Amino acid sequence: MRGKDVTLEGVSITYPNGFMAVQPTDLQIAAGEFFSILGPSGCGKTTLLRTVSGFVAPSAGRVLIGGEDQAGRNPNARPTALIFQNLALFPLMSVLDNVAFGLEARGMPKRERRARAAELLALVALQDQADKTPPELSGGQRQRVAIARALAVEPAVLLLDEPLSALDLKLRSHMRAELRAIQKKTGVTFIYITHDQGEALTMSDRIAVMNAGRIEQVGTGDEVYSNPATAFAASFVGESNILKGRIDAVDGTEARIETARGTFAARNPQGMAVGAPAYLFVRPEAVRLGAGGNRIDGHLTRRDLEGPFVNLFFDAGGEEIAVHMTNTGALPHDLGESVALGFEPADALVLPEGPLAATGQELVGA
Ligand SMILES: Nc1ncnc2c1ncn2[C@@H]1O[C@H](COP(=O)(O)OP(=O)(O)OP(=O)(O)O)[C@@H](O)[C@H]1O
Ligand SMILES: [Mg+2]
């Protein structure tokens, strides 16, 4: 199997009711890449994927796969396969026959079909389960059957629409590693849709962060996490303490932001000018007890022990500041105790004001 590259050129998708679910989008996905599209419910992920697979025609722009314009090609004529959240396996057919099903439709003789299906089952480590039926498998095993079945038709691009969302937490994290391994083994291009940032960060070569029909940033997990391009990306990917304010001074690549909780120095990657309305973002793991180039005072209101980590929550002038630290055994402060918190300018970021993710930390400040 071999992956192909996928290019979107100015693709927008407007539904018949006039709603533009995907704003004009340019995107290039490399052959053999594990590419995730990450965004909240309703942002247009499935719509975008259905346009790549051919179930929805773009209202404007072009979809190219391996350099070939896909206009006018129906889903069966495209080098893609699609895996949905509900897997639609045939419950009365054996696992092997489920995987071989698509090959029969292509006129492959029975013996070849069975041999090929057996190979694919080995690829997803289910060679011992070939004779069972799907209801006799675990959720994760069923997921792997669906992957084997999708790969049977040798797609160059596998489109996965939240395929793990029906699984429990433990199985989901196990399947992340499995999916990643299968993708590397086959070299097929994976376009993986999820609203789960943990999934996107652990599996992907690159991630597109999508909000309200628009791709706001494309980058590696590290780039998106450490250098979010928009207030939305900063608040949707990972946790952040967020303070609203106004740029007070600019010095090279740093700025000072004035907030209701004080004035803080932070990185200013987008070169915002004095007076610009802005947000300050500080990751909970970047806030320290005591030392730091920036200082904010709060009193401890809650301690959540998470095994190796401890999450502390402080009340700073009526707003919550979260601090994540490794659990060293002794908890450093009592509830109610007043503590000076610090963070370094290099660990803080100012970005232009804009929509925030609904799942982010609560808005702090003015
Ligand atoms: N057939 C349709 N007609 C009109 N609007 C639609 C149609 N299908 C989807 N939409 C709207 O388009 C937007 C994007 O929907 P889409 O299914 O692509 O979102 P999504 O990002 O996949 O969300 P989720 O994570 O919940 O699956 C939503 O606002 C949705 O209500
Ligand atoms: Mg969807």
Coordinates of C-alpha atoms and ligand atoms in Angstrom, one line a residue:
M1 CA 0.0 0.0 0.0
R2 CA 1.1 3.5 -0.6
G3 CA -0.2 6.9 0.5
K4 CA -1.0 9.8 -1.7
D5 CA -1.0 13.5 -0.9
V6 CA -4.2 15.5 -0.5
T7 CA -4.6 19.1 -1.5
L8 CA -7.5 21.4 -0.9
E9 CA -7.5 24.6 -3.0
G10 CA -9.9 27.2 -1.9
V11 CA -12.4 24.6 -0.9
S12 CA -15.6 26.0 0.7
I13 CA -18.8 24.1 1.5
T14 CA -22.2 25.8 1.7
Y15 CA -25.2 23.6 2.5
P16 CA -28.4 24.0 0.5
N17 CA -29.9 26.1 3.4
G18 CA -27.2 28.7 2.7
F19 CA -25.0 27.9 5.7
M20 CA -21.3 28.0 4.9
A21 CA -20.0 25.1 7.0
V22 CA -16.5 25.3 5.7
Q23 CA -15.0 28.7 4.9
P24 CA -12.5 28.9 1.9
T25 CA -9.7 26.5 2.9
D26 CA -6.3 25.8 1.5
L27 CA -4.6 22.7 2.9
Q28 CA -1.8 20.4 1.9
I29 CA -1.4 16.9 3.4
A30 CA 1.7 14.9 2.5
A31 CA 1.6 11.3 1.2
G32 CA 2.0 9.0 4.2
E33 CA 1.2 11.6 6.8
F34 CA -0.9 11.1 9.9
F35 CA -2.9 14.3 9.7
S36 CA -5.5 15.2 12.3
I37 CA -8.2 17.8 12.1
L38 CA -9.0 18.9 15.6
G39 CA -12.0 21.1 16.6
P40 CA -15.1 21.4 18.7
S41 CA -18.5 19.9 17.8
G42 CA -20.1 21.6 14.8
C43 CA -17.0 23.3 13.5
G44 CA -17.2 21.5 10.1
K45 CA -14.8 18.5 10.5
T46 CA -17.1 15.9 9.1
T47 CA -18.2 18.2 6.3
L48 CA -14.6 18.7 5.3
L49 CA -13.9 15.0 5.4
R50 CA -17.0 14.2 3.3
T51 CA -15.7 16.5 0.6
V52 CA -12.4 14.6 0.5
S53 CA -14.3 11.3 0.3
G54 CA -16.7 12.5 -2.4
F55 CA -20.0 12.4 -0.5
V56 CA -20.3 16.2 -0.6
A57 CA -19.2 18.3 -3.5
P58 CA -17.3 21.5 -2.7
S59 CA -19.3 24.6 -3.4
A60 CA -16.0 26.2 -4.6
G61 CA -12.4 25.1 -5.0
R62 CA -10.8 21.8 -5.8
V63 CA -9.8 18.6 -4.0
L64 CA -6.7 16.9 -5.4
I65 CA -5.5 13.5 -4.4
G66 CA -2.1 12.4 -5.7
G67 CA -2.3 15.6 -7.9
E68 CA -5.5 14.5 -9.6
D69 CA -8.6 16.7 -9.4
Q70 CA -11.4 14.6 -7.9
A71 CA -14.2 16.7 -9.3
G72 CA -17.0 14.6 -10.6
R73 CA -15.6 11.4 -9.1
N74 CA -18.0 9.6 -6.8
P75 CA -16.7 8.0 -3.5
N76 CA -16.1 4.6 -5.1
A77 CA -14.0 6.1 -7.8
R78 CA -11.7 7.8 -5.3
P79 CA -8.5 6.3 -3.7
T80 CA -10.1 6.8 -0.3
A81 CA -11.8 4.7 2.4
L82 CA -13.9 6.1 5.2
I83 CA -14.3 4.8 8.8
F84 CA -17.2 6.2 10.8
Q85 CA -17.8 6.3 14.5
N86 CA -20.5 3.6 14.1
L87 CA -18.6 0.9 12.3
A88 CA -21.4 -0.9 10.4
L89 CA -19.7 -4.3 10.5
F90 CA -21.9 -7.2 9.4
P91 CA -22.9 -8.9 12.7
L92 CA -23.6 -12.4 11.3
M93 CA -20.5 -12.6 9.1
S94 CA -17.2 -13.9 10.4
V95 CA -14.5 -11.4 11.0
L96 CA -12.6 -12.8 8.0
D97 CA -15.6 -12.4 5.7
N98 CA -16.2 -8.9 7.0
V99 CA -12.7 -7.9 5.9
A100 CA -13.0 -9.8 2.6
F101 CA -16.3 -8.2 1.7
G102 CA -15.0 -5.3 -0.3
L103 CA -12.7 -7.5 -2.3
E104 CA -15.6 -9.7 -3.4
A105 CA -17.3 -6.5 -4.8
R106 CA -14.1 -6.0 -6.8
G107 CA -14.3 -9.4 -8.3
M108 CA -11.3 -11.0 -6.6
P109 CA -11.5 -14.8 -6.5
K110 CA -12.4 -16.4 -3.2
R111 CA -9.1 -18.0 -2.3
E112 CA -7.2 -14.8 -3.0
R113 CA -9.8 -12.9 -1.0
R114 CA -9.4 -15.0 2.0
A115 CA -5.6 -14.9 1.9
R116 CA -5.6 -11.1 1.6
A117 CA -8.1 -10.8 4.4
A118 CA -6.0 -13.0 6.6
E119 CA -3.0 -10.8 5.9
L120 CA -4.9 -7.7 6.9
L121 CA -6.1 -9.4 10.1
A122 CA -2.5 -10.1 11.0
L123 CA -1.7 -6.5 10.3
V124 CA -4.2 -5.4 13.0
A125 CA -3.2 -8.4 15.3
L126 CA -6.5 -10.2 14.9
Q127 CA -5.3 -13.4 13.1
D128 CA -6.6 -15.5 16.0
Q129 CA -10.1 -14.0 15.8
A130 CA -10.9 -14.6 12.1
D131 CA -13.7 -17.1 12.7
K132 CA -15.6 -15.1 15.3
T133 CA -18.4 -12.7 14.5
P134 CA -18.2 -9.0 15.5
P135 CA -20.5 -9.3 18.5
E136 CA -18.0 -11.8 19.9
L137 CA -15.2 -9.2 19.9
S138 CA -14.3 -6.4 22.3
G139 CA -14.9 -2.8 21.2
G140 CA -11.2 -2.3 20.3
Q141 CA -11.1 -5.5 18.4
R142 CA -14.2 -4.5 16.4
Q143 CA -12.4 -1.2 15.7
R144 CA -9.5 -3.0 14.3
V145 CA -11.7 -5.2 12.1
A146 CA -13.2 -2.0 10.6
I147 CA -9.7 -0.7 9.9
A148 CA -8.7 -4.0 8.3
R149 CA -11.8 -3.9 6.2
A150 CA -11.2 -0.3 5.1
L151 CA -7.6 -1.1 4.2
A152 CA -8.7 -4.2 2.2
V153 CA -9.5 -2.1 -0.8
E154 CA -6.0 -0.6 -0.7
P155 CA -6.9 3.1 -0.3
A156 CA -4.2 5.6 -0.7
V157 CA -6.0 7.8 1.9
L158 CA -7.9 6.6 4.9
L159 CA -10.4 9.0 6.4
L160 CA -11.3 8.4 10.0
D161 CA -14.2 10.3 11.5
E162 CA -13.9 10.1 15.3
P163 CA -13.4 6.3 15.1
L164 CA -12.6 5.9 18.8
S165 CA -15.3 8.0 20.4
A166 CA -17.5 4.9 21.2
L167 CA -14.7 3.2 23.2
D168 CA -14.0 3.6 26.9
L169 CA -11.0 5.7 28.0
K170 CA -8.5 2.9 28.5
L171 CA -9.2 1.2 25.2
R172 CA -9.1 4.6 23.5
S173 CA -5.6 5.3 24.6
H174 CA -4.6 1.7 23.7
M175 CA -6.1 2.1 20.2
R176 CA -4.2 5.4 19.7
A177 CA -0.9 3.5 19.8
E178 CA -2.4 0.8 17.5
L179 CA -3.7 3.2 14.9
R180 CA -0.4 5.0 14.8
A181 CA 1.5 1.7 14.4
I182 CA -0.9 0.5 11.6
Q183 CA -0.5 3.8 9.8
K184 CA 3.3 3.6 10.0
K185 CA 3.3 0.0 8.8
T186 CA 1.1 0.7 5.8
G187 CA 2.3 4.1 4.7
V188 CA -1.3 5.1 3.9
T189 CA -2.2 8.7 4.4
F190 CA -4.5 9.1 7.4
I191 CA -6.8 12.0 7.8
Y192 CA -8.1 11.7 11.4
I193 CA -10.9 13.8 12.8
T194 CA -11.3 14.3 16.5
H195 CA -12.4 16.8 19.1
D196 CA -10.0 15.2 21.5
Q197 CA -6.8 17.1 21.7
G198 CA -5.0 14.2 23.5
E199 CA -5.7 12.0 20.5
A200 CA -4.5 14.6 18.1
L201 CA -1.4 15.4 20.0
T202 CA -0.3 11.8 20.6
M203 CA -0.9 10.3 17.1
S204 CA -0.4 13.0 14.5
D205 CA 2.5 14.2 12.4
R206 CA 0.6 17.4 12.0
I207 CA -2.7 18.9 13.3
A208 CA -5.1 21.4 11.8
V209 CA -7.0 23.3 14.5
M210 CA -10.4 24.1 13.2
N211 CA -13.1 26.5 14.6
A212 CA -16.4 27.7 13.1
G213 CA -15.6 26.4 9.6
R214 CA -12.1 27.8 9.5
I215 CA -8.7 26.2 9.9
E216 CA -6.9 28.5 12.3
Q217 CA -3.5 26.8 12.5
V218 CA -1.7 23.9 11.0
G219 CA 1.4 22.5 12.7
T220 CA 3.1 19.7 14.6
G221 CA 1.5 19.0 18.0
D222 CA 4.5 20.7 19.6
E223 CA 4.1 23.8 17.5
V224 CA 0.4 24.0 18.2
Y225 CA 0.8 23.5 21.9
S226 CA 3.8 25.7 22.4
N227 CA 3.0 28.4 19.8
P228 CA -0.7 28.6 19.3
A229 CA -1.6 31.1 16.5
T230 CA -4.9 32.3 17.8
A231 CA -6.8 32.8 21.1
F232 CA -9.0 29.9 20.1
A233 CA -6.1 27.5 19.4
A234 CA -4.4 28.5 22.7
S235 CA -7.6 27.9 24.7
F236 CA -8.7 24.7 22.9
V237 CA -5.4 22.8 22.9
G238 CA -4.3 22.0 26.4
E239 CA -5.3 24.0 29.5
S240 CA -4.4 27.6 30.1
N241 CA -4.9 30.3 32.6
I242 CA -6.4 33.2 30.6
L243 CA -6.3 36.8 31.6
K244 CA -8.0 39.5 29.5
G245 CA -6.2 42.9 29.1
R246 CA -4.6 45.5 26.9
I247 CA -1.0 45.8 25.6
D248 CA 0.7 48.3 27.8
A249 CA 4.3 48.3 26.4
V250 CA 6.2 46.5 23.7
D251 CA 9.9 45.6 23.9
G252 CA 11.3 43.5 21.0
T253 CA 9.5 40.2 20.9
E254 CA 8.1 40.8 24.4
A255 CA 5.1 42.8 25.6
R256 CA 3.6 43.9 28.9
I257 CA -0.1 43.4 29.3
E258 CA -2.2 45.2 31.8
T259 CA -5.0 43.2 33.3
A260 CA -7.3 43.5 36.3
R261 CA -4.9 41.2 38.2
G262 CA -1.8 43.2 37.5
T263 CA 0.7 43.9 34.7
F264 CA 2.6 40.9 33.2
A265 CA 5.5 40.4 30.7
A266 CA 5.0 37.8 28.1
R267 CA 6.1 36.7 24.6
N268 CA 4.4 38.7 21.8
P269 CA 4.9 36.5 18.7
Q270 CA 2.4 38.5 16.6
G271 CA 3.9 41.9 17.4
M272 CA 0.8 43.4 18.8
A273 CA 1.0 47.2 19.3
V274 CA 0.5 49.2 22.5
G275 CA -3.3 49.6 23.2
A276 CA -4.3 46.4 21.4
P277 CA -6.9 44.3 23.3
A278 CA -5.3 41.0 24.1
Y279 CA -5.4 37.8 26.1
L280 CA -2.6 36.5 28.3
F281 CA -2.1 32.7 28.3
V282 CA -0.2 30.8 30.9
R283 CA -0.2 27.0 31.0
P284 CA -0.9 25.6 34.5
E285 CA 2.4 23.7 34.4
A286 CA 4.3 27.0 33.9
V287 CA 3.0 28.6 37.1
R288 CA 5.3 28.1 40.1
L289 CA 4.8 28.6 43.8
G290 CA 7.0 31.6 44.7
A291 CA 9.7 32.4 42.1
G292 CA 9.0 33.9 38.7
G293 CA 9.5 37.0 36.6
N294 CA 5.8 37.7 36.9
R295 CA 3.9 37.6 40.2
I296 CA 0.3 37.0 41.0
D297 CA -1.1 36.4 44.5
G298 CA -3.8 34.0 45.3
H299 CA -5.1 31.8 48.1
L300 CA -5.3 28.0 47.8
T301 CA -8.9 26.8 47.3
R302 CA -8.6 23.3 46.1
R303 CA -6.0 20.5 45.7
D304 CA -6.7 17.6 43.3
L305 CA -4.3 14.7 43.6
E306 CA -3.8 12.8 40.3
G307 CA -1.3 10.2 41.3
P308 CA 2.0 11.5 40.0
F309 CA 0.6 15.0 39.6
V310 CA -1.2 17.4 41.8
N311 CA -3.4 20.2 40.5
L312 CA -3.7 23.3 42.8
F313 CA -6.3 26.0 42.3
F314 CA -5.9 29.5 43.6
D315 CA -8.4 32.3 44.0
A316 CA -6.8 35.5 42.7
G317 CA -9.1 38.4 43.3
G318 CA -12.2 36.3 42.7
E319 CA -10.8 34.4 39.7
E320 CA -9.2 30.9 39.5
I321 CA -5.6 30.3 38.7
A322 CA -4.7 26.6 38.1
V323 CA -1.2 25.2 38.9
H324 CA -0.1 21.7 37.8
M325 CA 2.9 20.2 39.5
T326 CA 4.5 16.9 40.0
N327 CA 3.5 15.2 43.2
T328 CA 6.6 15.1 45.5
G329 CA 4.7 13.6 48.4
A330 CA 4.4 16.6 50.7
L331 CA 1.7 19.1 49.7
P332 CA 3.3 22.5 50.1
H333 CA 0.4 24.6 51.3
D334 CA -2.8 24.4 53.4
L335 CA -6.2 25.3 52.0
G336 CA -6.9 28.9 52.5
E337 CA -3.3 29.9 52.7
S338 CA -2.2 32.9 50.7
V339 CA 0.6 32.2 48.2
A340 CA 2.7 34.2 45.8
L341 CA 2.6 32.6 42.4
G342 CA 5.2 33.2 39.7
F343 CA 5.7 32.6 36.0
E344 CA 8.4 33.5 33.5
P345 CA 7.7 35.9 30.6
A346 CA 9.1 33.2 28.3
D347 CA 6.3 30.8 29.5
A348 CA 3.5 33.3 28.9
L349 CA 2.0 34.4 25.6
V350 CA -0.1 37.4 24.5
L351 CA -2.4 36.9 21.5
P352 CA -5.0 39.2 19.9
E353 CA -8.4 39.0 21.5
G354 CA -10.7 36.6 19.7
P355 CA -13.2 33.8 20.3
L356 CA -12.1 31.3 23.1
A357 CA -12.9 27.6 23.3
A358 CA -15.9 26.9 25.5
T359 CA -13.9 24.1 27.2
G360 CA -11.0 26.4 28.3
Q361 CA -10.3 27.7 31.7
E362 CA -12.8 30.3 32.9
L363 CA -12.0 33.8 31.8
V364 CA -10.0 35.8 34.4
G365 CA -9.9 39.5 34.8
A366 CA -11.5 42.6 33.3
Ligands
LIG1 N1 -27.0 18.8 5.8 C1 -26.8 20.0 6.4 N2 -27.4 21.1 6.2 C2 -27.2 22.3 6.8 N3 -26.2 22.4 7.8 C3 -25.5 21.3 8.1 C4 -25.8 20.0 7.5 N4 -24.9 19.1 8.0 C5 -24.2 19.8 8.9 N5 -24.6 21.1 9.0 C6 -24.0 22.1 9.9 O1 -22.7 22.3 9.5 C7 -21.8 22.5 10.6 C8 -20.7 21.6 10.6 O2 -21.2 20.2 10.8 P1 -20.2 19.0 10.9 O3 -21.0 17.8 10.9 O4 -19.2 19.1 9.8 O5 -19.5 19.3 12.3 P2 -18.4 18.4 13.0 O6 -17.2 19.3 13.2 O7 -18.1 17.2 12.4 O8 -19.1 18.2 14.5 P3 -19.1 16.9 15.5 O9 -17.8 17.0 16.2 O10 -20.2 17.2 16.3 O11 -19.2 15.7 14.6 C9 -22.7 22.4 11.9 O12 -23.1 23.7 12.3 C10 -23.9 21.6 11.3 O13 -25.1 22.0 12.0
MG2 MG -18.5 15.2 12.9

